[in-house]
Every structure is written in C-alpha cells, then in structure tokens.
Coordinates of C-alpha atoms and ligand atoms in Angstrom, one line a residue:
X1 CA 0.0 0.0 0.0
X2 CA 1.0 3.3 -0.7
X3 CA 0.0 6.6 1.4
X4 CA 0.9 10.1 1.6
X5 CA 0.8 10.2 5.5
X6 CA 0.2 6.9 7.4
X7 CA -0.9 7.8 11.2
X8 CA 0.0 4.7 13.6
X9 CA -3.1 4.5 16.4
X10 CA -6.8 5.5 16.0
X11 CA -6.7 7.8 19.0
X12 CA -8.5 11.0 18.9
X13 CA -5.2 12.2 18.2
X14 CA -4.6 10.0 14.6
X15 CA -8.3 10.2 13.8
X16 CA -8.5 13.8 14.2
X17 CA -5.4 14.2 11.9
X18 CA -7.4 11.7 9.6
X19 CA -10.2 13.6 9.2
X20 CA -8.1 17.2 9.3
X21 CA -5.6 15.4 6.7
X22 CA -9.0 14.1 4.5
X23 CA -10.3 18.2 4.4
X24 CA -7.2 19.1 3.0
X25 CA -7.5 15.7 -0.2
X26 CA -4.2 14.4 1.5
X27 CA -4.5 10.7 1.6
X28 CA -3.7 9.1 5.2
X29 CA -3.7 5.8 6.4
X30 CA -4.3 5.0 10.1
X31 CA -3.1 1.7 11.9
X32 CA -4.4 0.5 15.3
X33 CA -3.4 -2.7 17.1
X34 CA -7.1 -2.9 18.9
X35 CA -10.4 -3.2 17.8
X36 CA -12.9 -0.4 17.3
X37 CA -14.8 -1.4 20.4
X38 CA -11.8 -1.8 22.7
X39 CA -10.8 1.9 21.5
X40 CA -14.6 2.8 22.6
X41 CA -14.9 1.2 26.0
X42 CA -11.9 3.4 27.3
X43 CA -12.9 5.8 29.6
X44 CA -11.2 9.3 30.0
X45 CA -11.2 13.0 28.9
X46 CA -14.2 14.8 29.4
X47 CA -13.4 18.6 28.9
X48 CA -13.3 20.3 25.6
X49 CA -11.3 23.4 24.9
X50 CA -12.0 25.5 22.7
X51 CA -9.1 24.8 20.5
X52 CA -10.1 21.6 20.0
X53 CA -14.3 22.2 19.5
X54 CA -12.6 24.2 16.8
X55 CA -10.5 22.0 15.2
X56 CA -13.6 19.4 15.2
X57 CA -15.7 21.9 13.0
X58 CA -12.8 22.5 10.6
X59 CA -13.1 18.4 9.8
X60 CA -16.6 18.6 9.8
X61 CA -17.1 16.5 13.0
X62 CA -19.2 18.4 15.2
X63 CA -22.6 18.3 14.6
X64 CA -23.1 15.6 17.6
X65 CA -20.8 17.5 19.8
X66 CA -22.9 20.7 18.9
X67 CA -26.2 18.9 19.6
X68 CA -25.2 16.9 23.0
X69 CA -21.9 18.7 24.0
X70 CA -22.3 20.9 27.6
X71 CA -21.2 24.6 27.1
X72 CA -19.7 25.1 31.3
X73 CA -18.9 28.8 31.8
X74 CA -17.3 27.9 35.0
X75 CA -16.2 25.1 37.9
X76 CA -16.2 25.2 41.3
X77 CA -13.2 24.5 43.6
X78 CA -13.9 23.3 47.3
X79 CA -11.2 23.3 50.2
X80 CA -12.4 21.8 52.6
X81 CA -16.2 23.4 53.2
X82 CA -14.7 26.4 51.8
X83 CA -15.9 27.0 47.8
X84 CA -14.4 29.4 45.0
X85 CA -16.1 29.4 41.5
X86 CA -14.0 30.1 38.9
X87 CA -15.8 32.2 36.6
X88 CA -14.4 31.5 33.2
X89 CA -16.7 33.4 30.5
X90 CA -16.7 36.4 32.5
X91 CA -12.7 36.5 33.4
X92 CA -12.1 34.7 29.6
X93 CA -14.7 35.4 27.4
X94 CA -14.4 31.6 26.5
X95 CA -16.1 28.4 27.5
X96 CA -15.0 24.8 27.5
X97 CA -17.3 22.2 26.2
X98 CA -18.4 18.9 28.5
X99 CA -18.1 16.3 26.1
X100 CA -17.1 12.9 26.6
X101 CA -13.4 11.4 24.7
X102 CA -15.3 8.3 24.1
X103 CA -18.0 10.4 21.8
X104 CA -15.4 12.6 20.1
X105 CA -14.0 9.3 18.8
X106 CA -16.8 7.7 17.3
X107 CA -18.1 11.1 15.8
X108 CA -13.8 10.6 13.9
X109 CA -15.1 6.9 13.5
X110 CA -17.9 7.6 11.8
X111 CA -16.6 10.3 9.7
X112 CA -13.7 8.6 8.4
X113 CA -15.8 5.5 7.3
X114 CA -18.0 7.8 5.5
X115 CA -14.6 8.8 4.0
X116 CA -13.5 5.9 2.8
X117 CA -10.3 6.5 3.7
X118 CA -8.4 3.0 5.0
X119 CA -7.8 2.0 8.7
X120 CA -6.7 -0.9 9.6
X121 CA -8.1 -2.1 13.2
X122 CA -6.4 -5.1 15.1
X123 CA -3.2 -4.8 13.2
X124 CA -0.1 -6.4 14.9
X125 CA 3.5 -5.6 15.3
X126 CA 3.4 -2.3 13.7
X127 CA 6.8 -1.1 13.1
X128 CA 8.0 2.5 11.3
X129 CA 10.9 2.0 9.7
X130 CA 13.2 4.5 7.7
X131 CA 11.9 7.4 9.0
X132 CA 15.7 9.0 9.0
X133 CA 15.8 7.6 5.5
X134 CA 14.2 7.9 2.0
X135 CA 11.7 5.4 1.8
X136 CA 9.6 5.7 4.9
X137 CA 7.3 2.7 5.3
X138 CA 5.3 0.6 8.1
X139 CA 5.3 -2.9 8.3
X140 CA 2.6 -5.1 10.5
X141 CA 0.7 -8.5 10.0
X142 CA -3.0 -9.3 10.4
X143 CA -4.1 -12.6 10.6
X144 CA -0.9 -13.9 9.6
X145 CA 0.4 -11.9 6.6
X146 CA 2.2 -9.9 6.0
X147 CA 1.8 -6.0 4.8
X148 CA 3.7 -2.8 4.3
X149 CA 2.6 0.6 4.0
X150 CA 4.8 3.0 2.4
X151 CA 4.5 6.9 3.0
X152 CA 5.9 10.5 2.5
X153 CA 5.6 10.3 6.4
X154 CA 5.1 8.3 9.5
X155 CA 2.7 10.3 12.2
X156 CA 3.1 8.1 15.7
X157 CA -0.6 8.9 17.6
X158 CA -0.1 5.8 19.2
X159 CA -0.1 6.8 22.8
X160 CA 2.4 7.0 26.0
X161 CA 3.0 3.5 25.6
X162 CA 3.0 3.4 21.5
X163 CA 5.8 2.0 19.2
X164 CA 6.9 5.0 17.2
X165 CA 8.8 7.0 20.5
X166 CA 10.2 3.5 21.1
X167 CA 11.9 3.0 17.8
X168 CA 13.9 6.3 17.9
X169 CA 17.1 5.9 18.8
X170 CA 17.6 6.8 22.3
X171 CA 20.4 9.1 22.3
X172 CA 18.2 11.2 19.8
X173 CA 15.8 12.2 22.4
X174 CA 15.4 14.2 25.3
X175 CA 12.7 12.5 28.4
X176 CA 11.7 14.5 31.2
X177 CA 9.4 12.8 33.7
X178 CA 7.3 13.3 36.5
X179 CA 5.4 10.6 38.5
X180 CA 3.2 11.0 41.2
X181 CA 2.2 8.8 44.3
X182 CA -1.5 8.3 43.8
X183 CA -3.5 7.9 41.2
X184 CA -7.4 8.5 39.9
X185 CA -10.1 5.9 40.7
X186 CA -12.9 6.8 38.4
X187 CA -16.4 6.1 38.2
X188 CA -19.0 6.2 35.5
X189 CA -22.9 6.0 35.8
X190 CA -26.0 6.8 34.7
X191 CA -27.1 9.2 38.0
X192 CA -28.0 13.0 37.0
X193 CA -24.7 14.8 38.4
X194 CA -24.4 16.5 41.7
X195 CA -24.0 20.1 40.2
X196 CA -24.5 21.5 36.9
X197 CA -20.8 22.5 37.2
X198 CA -17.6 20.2 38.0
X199 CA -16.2 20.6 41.3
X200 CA -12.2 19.7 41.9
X201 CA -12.2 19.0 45.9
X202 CA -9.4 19.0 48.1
X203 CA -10.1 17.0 51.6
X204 CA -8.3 15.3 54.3
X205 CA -9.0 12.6 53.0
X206 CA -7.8 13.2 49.2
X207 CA -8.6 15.1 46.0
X208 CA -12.2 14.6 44.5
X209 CA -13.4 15.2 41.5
X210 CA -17.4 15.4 40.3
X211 CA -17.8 16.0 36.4
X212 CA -20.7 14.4 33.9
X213 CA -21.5 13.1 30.5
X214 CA -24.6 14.8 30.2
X215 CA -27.3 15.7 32.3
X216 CA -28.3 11.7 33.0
X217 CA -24.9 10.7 33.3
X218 CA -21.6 11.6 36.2
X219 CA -18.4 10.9 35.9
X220 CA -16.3 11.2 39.3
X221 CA -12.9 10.6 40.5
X222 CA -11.4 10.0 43.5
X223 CA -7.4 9.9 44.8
X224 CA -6.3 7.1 45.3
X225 CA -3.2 4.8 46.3
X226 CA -1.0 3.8 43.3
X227 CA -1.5 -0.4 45.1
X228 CA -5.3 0.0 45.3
X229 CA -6.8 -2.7 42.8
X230 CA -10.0 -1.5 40.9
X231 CA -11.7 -5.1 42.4
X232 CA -11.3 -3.7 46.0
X233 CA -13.2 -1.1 45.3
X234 CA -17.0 -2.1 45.7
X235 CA -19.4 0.5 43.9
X236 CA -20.6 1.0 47.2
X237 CA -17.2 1.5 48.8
X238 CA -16.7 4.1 45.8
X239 CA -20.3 5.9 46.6
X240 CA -18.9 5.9 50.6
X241 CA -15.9 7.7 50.0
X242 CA -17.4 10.1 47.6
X243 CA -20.0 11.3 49.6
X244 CA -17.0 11.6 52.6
X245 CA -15.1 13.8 49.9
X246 CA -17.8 16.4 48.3
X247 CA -19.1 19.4 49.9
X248 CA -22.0 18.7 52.2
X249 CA -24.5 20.3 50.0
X250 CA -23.3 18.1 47.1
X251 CA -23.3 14.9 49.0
X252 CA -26.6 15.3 50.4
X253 CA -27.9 15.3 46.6
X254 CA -25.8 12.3 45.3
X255 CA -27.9 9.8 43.6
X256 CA -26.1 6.4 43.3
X257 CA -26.3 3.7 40.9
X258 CA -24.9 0.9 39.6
X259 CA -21.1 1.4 37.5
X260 CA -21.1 1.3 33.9
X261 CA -17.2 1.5 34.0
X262 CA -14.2 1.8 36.9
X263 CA -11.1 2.1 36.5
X264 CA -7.5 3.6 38.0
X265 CA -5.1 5.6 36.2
X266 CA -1.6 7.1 37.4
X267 CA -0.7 10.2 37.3
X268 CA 2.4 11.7 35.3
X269 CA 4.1 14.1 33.8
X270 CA 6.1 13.6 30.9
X271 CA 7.6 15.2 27.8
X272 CA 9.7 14.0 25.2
X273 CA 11.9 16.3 23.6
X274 CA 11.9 17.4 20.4
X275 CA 8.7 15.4 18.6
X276 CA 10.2 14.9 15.0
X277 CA 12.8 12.4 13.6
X278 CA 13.4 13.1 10.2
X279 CA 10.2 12.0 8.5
X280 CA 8.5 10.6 11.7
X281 CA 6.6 13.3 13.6
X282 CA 5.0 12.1 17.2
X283 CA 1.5 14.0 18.5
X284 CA -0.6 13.8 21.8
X285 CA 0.1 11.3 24.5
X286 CA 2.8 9.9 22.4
X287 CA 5.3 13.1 23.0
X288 CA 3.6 14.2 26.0
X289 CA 1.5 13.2 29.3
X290 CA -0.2 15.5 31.4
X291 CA -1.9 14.2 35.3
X292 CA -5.5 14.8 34.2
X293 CA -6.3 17.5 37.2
X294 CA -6.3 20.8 33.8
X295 CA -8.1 18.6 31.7
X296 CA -5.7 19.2 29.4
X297 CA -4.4 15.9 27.6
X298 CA -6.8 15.1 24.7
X299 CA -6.5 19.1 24.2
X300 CA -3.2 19.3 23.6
X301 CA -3.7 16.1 21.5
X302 CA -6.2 18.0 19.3
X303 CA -3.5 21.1 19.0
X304 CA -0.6 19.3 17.8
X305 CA -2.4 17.4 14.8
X306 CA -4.0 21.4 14.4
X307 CA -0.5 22.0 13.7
X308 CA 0.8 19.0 11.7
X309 CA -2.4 19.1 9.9
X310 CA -1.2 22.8 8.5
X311 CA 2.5 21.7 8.6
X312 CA 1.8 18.9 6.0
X313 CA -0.7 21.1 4.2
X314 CA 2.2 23.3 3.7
X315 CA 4.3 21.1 2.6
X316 CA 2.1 19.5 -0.3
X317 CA 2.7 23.1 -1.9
X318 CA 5.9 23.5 -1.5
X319 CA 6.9 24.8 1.9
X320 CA 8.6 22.8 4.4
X321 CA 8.6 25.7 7.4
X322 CA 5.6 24.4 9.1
X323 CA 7.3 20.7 9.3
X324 CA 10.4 22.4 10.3
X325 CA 8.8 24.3 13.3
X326 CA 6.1 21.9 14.4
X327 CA 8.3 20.3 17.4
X328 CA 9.3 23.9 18.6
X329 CA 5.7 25.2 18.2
X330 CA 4.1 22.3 19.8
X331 CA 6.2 22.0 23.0
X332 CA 5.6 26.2 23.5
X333 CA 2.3 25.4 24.0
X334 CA 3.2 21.8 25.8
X335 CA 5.2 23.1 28.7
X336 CA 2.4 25.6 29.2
X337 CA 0.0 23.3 29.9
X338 CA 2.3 20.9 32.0
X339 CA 3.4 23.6 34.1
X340 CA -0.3 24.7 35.0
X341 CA -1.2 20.3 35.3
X342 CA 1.3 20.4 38.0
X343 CA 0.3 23.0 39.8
X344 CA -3.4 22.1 39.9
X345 CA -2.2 18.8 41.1
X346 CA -0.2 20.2 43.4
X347 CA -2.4 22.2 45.0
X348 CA -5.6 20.0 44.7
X349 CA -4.0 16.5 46.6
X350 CA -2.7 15.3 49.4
X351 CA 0.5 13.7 48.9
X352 CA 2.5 11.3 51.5
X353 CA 4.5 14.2 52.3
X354 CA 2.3 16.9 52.4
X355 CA 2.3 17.4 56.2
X356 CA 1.3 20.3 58.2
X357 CA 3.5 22.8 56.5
X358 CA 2.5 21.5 53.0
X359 CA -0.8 21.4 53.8
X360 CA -0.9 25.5 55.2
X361 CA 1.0 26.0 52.0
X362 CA -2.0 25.0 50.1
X363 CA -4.3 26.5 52.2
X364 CA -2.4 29.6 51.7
X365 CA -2.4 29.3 47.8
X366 CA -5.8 28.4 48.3
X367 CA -6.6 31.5 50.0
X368 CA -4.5 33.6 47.7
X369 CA -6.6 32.6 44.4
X370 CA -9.9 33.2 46.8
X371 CA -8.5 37.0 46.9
X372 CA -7.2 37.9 43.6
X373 CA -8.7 38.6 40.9
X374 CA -5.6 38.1 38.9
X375 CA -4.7 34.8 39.7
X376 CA -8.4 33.5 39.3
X377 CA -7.7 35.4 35.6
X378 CA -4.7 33.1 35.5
X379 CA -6.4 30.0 36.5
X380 CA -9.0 30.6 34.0
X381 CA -6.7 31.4 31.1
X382 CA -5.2 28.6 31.7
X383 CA -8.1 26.0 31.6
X384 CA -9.7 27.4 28.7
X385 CA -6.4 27.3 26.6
X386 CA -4.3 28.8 24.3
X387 CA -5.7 29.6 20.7
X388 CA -3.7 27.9 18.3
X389 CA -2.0 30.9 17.0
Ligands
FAD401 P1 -4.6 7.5 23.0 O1 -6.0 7.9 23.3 O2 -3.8 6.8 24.0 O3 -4.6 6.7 21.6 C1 -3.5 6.0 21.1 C2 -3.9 4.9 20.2 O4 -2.8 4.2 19.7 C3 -4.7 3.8 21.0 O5 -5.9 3.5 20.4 C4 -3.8 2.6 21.1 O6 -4.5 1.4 21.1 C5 -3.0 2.8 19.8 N1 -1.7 2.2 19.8 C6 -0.8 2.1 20.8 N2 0.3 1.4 20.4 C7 0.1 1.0 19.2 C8 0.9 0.2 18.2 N3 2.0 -0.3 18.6 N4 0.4 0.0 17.0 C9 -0.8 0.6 16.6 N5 -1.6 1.3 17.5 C10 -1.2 1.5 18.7 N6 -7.7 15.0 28.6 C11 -8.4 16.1 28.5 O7 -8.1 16.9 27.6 N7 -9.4 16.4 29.3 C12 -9.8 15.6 30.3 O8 -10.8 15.9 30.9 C13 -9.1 14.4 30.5 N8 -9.4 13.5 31.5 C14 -8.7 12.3 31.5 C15 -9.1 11.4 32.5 C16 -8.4 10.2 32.7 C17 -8.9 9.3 33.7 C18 -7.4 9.8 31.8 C19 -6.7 8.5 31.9 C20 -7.0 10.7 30.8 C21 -7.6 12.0 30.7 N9 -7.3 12.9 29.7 C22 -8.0 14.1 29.6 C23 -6.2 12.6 28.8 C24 -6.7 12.1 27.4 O9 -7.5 11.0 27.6 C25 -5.5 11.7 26.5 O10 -4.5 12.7 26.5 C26 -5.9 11.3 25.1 O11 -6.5 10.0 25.0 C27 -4.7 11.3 24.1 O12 -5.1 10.9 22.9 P2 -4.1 10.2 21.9 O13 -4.8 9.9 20.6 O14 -2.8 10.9 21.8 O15 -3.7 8.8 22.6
DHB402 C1 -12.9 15.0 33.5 C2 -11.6 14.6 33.6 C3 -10.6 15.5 34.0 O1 -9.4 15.1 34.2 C4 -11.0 16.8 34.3 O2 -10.0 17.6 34.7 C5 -12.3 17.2 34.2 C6 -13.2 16.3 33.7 C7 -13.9 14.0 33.0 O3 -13.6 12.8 32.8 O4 -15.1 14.4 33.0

C-alpha cells in the first residue's frame, strides 16, 4: 500500500489528523493494534477546549458534539467546606465544552468511514521503519500476513505507551518525567450529576473530583493509592468515600447507581523532547502526558495534529517551514499546559508528604486565588487554553 501520510493509532489524536488530513485531499492511512470497540470502551477526557471544538468543526465532525456537547462557563473548587467558583466566561470570554473522549472518537469513526479513507483495526506488530531515510514505510501483520505501507511520512498517535517514540534511537531524544504517588479511581454511571458545574475538591481525605457526560450521566474521581486494585473497590465503597469527599450540600444530593465503567489511572508528567525524527513526527500522548487535574491531555492532543495538519498542508505546496517548526511550536504550548497540570495537582492532593507545613501551603495558595482577581484570571486562562495561534 502506498500513502501520503500513514498515522499509527486511532486515538483521537490519529483520527482527528485523519479527518483534518481528509479536508485538505491528502490521503492518510491509520493503523491501530485494537479493535474499534476496545478503542470505545476506554474511559477518559471529558473537557473540551476551545481549541479543539474548533478543530472538530474544521473536519466537519461536530454536529453531535454541537447537539449533545455541555457549554460550562465555570467550575467550582472546594477546600475543605470552603468554595471558590471560577468564573471563566466572565474572566475569559471563552467556555469549555463537556463532552465525553469516548463520543469525540466515534463522531472521527464515523466520519472517516464515511470517507472511505483505510484504517486498519487489530493490526499487529506495527513497526516504522526508515523514517531518518528515504523510503519511509510501516510494516505489520493481520491474521498472519504480512503487509507494508509505504509513505511520505510516518505520524506516531499511538499513545504514551505506542511503538513510534520506542523506535527512535535513544540518544536522539530528550525525556523529562514526572510521576506522582497516587492515582485517579474513576467512576462512571448513569445518575444525574451533583452540580451542573464540576467541582475539583481538596479533603483530608484526598482530591475529588465530580464531572458528567450529560445531564443523566456523572463521571467522578477520586485519589487514590497507586496499590489499590479496581476489584477492592465495591461501587458501594466508591459511593462511601465520595459522599466523605464532596461538599455537604453536594453529598446530600448524590444519587447512586450501579457502575457502567471503573477504572484507576496514574498520574504523570512527561515530555519528550523534540517530537520529530526526520520523517516521523510524534503527537498527543505519544510526546507528552499530562496528570488529568487541567483537563488538558486530549487538548493538547487535538493542538498538535491542528498544527501537523497545517504543517503537511504546507508542505504539499511546496513549503517545508511548518514541518520544520512543528516540534518547537508544539512543546511552547506543551510546557504551558504541564506547568499549570502540575500545579493544579499540586495544589488539589494530598500527597504522602504533604504534612502540616504542606498542607498550610496549600491552604495559603488556596486562599490567595480566593482574593485575587488576577490569579483567578490566570487559573481561567489557563483552563480554557491557548488559541492555536
Ligand atoms: P490515545 O488515546 O492513547 O490513543 C493512542 C492509540 O494508539 C490507542 O488507540 C492505542 O491502542 C494505539 N496504539 C498504541 N500502540 C500502538 C501500536 N504499537 N500500534 C498501533 N496502534 C497502537 N484529557 C483532556 O483533555 N481532558 C480531560 O478531561 C481528560 N481527562 C482524563 C481522565 C483520565 C482518567 C485519563 C486517563 C486521561 C484523561 N485525559 C484528559 C487525557 C486524554 O484521555 C489523553 O490525553 C488522550 O487520550 C490522548 O489521545 P491520543 O490519541 O494521543 O492517545
Ligand atoms: C474529566 C476529567 C478530568 O481530568 C478533568 O479535569 C475534568 C473532567 C472527566 O472525565 O469528565
């Protein structure tokens, strides 16, 4: 087979550059190693930027998120019994969009069906190969055989734990990493949602977090230990702890139900440095991992294939500067957004070492955010997102 651009994973990330690719009539090929269902049963982002609601319209995939998405104009943060909303149409002017990661990818499935452009589910032992070279190409084998899919480039969406970062030579990259000591138990089910806004809790007993589908359907998070095991955790232990963890007024209206999905993730922070190798380019979780507390990692997904969508545009008519500067351009706008995922982490959990001193320290920043209008500005620019420039 023979490509223009062949994307490896079928991510939001690699269909989103499908479709963005498709707009501008440059044939891409995408290659997953799982099925379309498996893709569809994971559970995770929830917040849409305005960057990437954008970027969704430009590839003509947004009429269900129009229809079903939930405009929020701001979130509430609760220390303790103490609340803050942050405001973020007034101090913005922007909004963020509640819509779930597992919608945004079949809306991309659907499109790129209608299409017709190829993706190859369940294909095994990808590999890139000459990406430094000439003749760029991708091998993997499905059901047996053989195949090989030669391109102009190689485009590695295939996640933090993907093939493409791993075949780069390690001495040709950069890795900084940050790993926390908890992680996120989440829960989803079809119970209306505590609040029509999300609220991001710090307690005694650990961060919180209550956030929705839609109006019928929460989504909530809780910290947890990195050796809890999902199976420990009973729905009803889950409901328990929640209802210890949210404000008084929100737990007295939490409606409880049976789990449709639970899982744990860690938390980390991680960038790769820079996010091209000759003609393989990496984008989203592949180059970068953000802890989910800024709601920021299917966003900054959606921006780099914004901007290797233009790059390659570019270069089908003759200029190679946006290919040149994507892995600068990108990580501007990646440190951004890990700086401010730390510090909402920071401030939002208890970690083991927290302590007394920590914990003032957080009450302090806490307080400090309560009484300036500034850094609520700050906060709010920062959760909203950059425009793509
Ligand atoms: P992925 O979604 O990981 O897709 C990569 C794809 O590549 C996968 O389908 C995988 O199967 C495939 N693949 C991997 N290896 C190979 C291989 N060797 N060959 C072929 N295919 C391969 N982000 C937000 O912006 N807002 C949020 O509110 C938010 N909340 C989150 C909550 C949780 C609990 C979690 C875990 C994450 C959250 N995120 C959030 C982050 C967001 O989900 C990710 O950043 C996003 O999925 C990244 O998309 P991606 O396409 O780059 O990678
Ligand atoms: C969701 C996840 C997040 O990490 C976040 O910051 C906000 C919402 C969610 O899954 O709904």
């Amino acid at each position: 087979m023979r490509t223009q651009v062949a994307i490896v994973g079928a991510g939001p990330a690699g269909l989103l550059l499908g479709a963005l690719l498709h707009r501008a009539g440059i044939d891409n090929v995408v290659l997953e190693q799982r099925s379309a269902e498996y893709v569809l049963g994971r559970i995770r982002a929830g917040v849409l930027e305005q960057v990437a609601v954008d970027l969704l319209r430009d590839a003509g995939v947004a009429a269900r998120m129009d229809a079903l998405g939930l405009p929020h104009e701001g979130f509430e943060m609760a220390f303790g019994e103490r609340r803050l909303r942050i405001d973020l149409h007034a101090l913005t002017g922007k909004r963020v969009v509640v819509y779930g990661q597992t919608e945004v990818t079949r809306d991309l499935m659907d499109h790129r069906r209608q299409s017709g452009r190829v993706t190859v589910y369940e294909a095994e032992d990808v590999q890139p190969h000459d990406f430094d070279g000439e003749r760029p190409h991708l091998s993997y084998r499905q059901g047996g055989v053989g195949h090989r899919v030669e391109a102009d480039f190689i485009i590695g969406c295939d996640g933090f734990h993907g093939v493409c970062r791993a075949s780069v030579p390690p001495g040709a990259l950069q890795i900084f990493e940050k790993v926390y000591p908890f992680g996120w138990l989440g829960l989803l089910a079809d119970t209306p949602p505590v609040s029509p806004e999300l609220i991001y809790g710090h307690t005694e007993r650990g961060f919180t977090l209550a956030s929705m589908r839609s109006h019928e359907r929460s989504r909530y998070y809780l910290q947890c230990s990195l050796d809890d095991k999902v199976e420990q955790w009973s729905d009803a232990a889950f409901w328990d702890e929640l209802r210890r963890r949210l404000p008084a007024d929100a737990a007295e209206r939490l409606v409880t139900g049976p789990s449709i999905e639970k899982s744990i993730a860690p938390l980390r922070s991680f960038v790769v440095e820079p996010m091209r190798f000759g003609r393989l380019f990496l984008a989203g979780d592949a180059a970068h991992i953000v802890p989910p507390t800024g709601a920021k990692g299917l966003n900054l997904a959606a921006s780099d294939v914004g901007l290797l969508a233009r790059a390659l545009a570019d270069f089908y008519v003759g200029s190679t500067a946006g290919i040149d500067h994507y892995s600068q351009r990108a990580l501007a706008r990646i440190w951004k957004a890990e700086r401010f995922s730390w510090w909402f982490t920071s401030l939002m959990h208890r970690f083991p070492d927290t302590g007394g001193f920590g914990l003032r320290m957080q009450q302090a920043e806490f307080d400090y955010l309560c009484g300036s209008a500034a850094a609520q500005t700050a906060l709010a620019e920062n959760y909203v997102g950059l425009p793509m420039g």
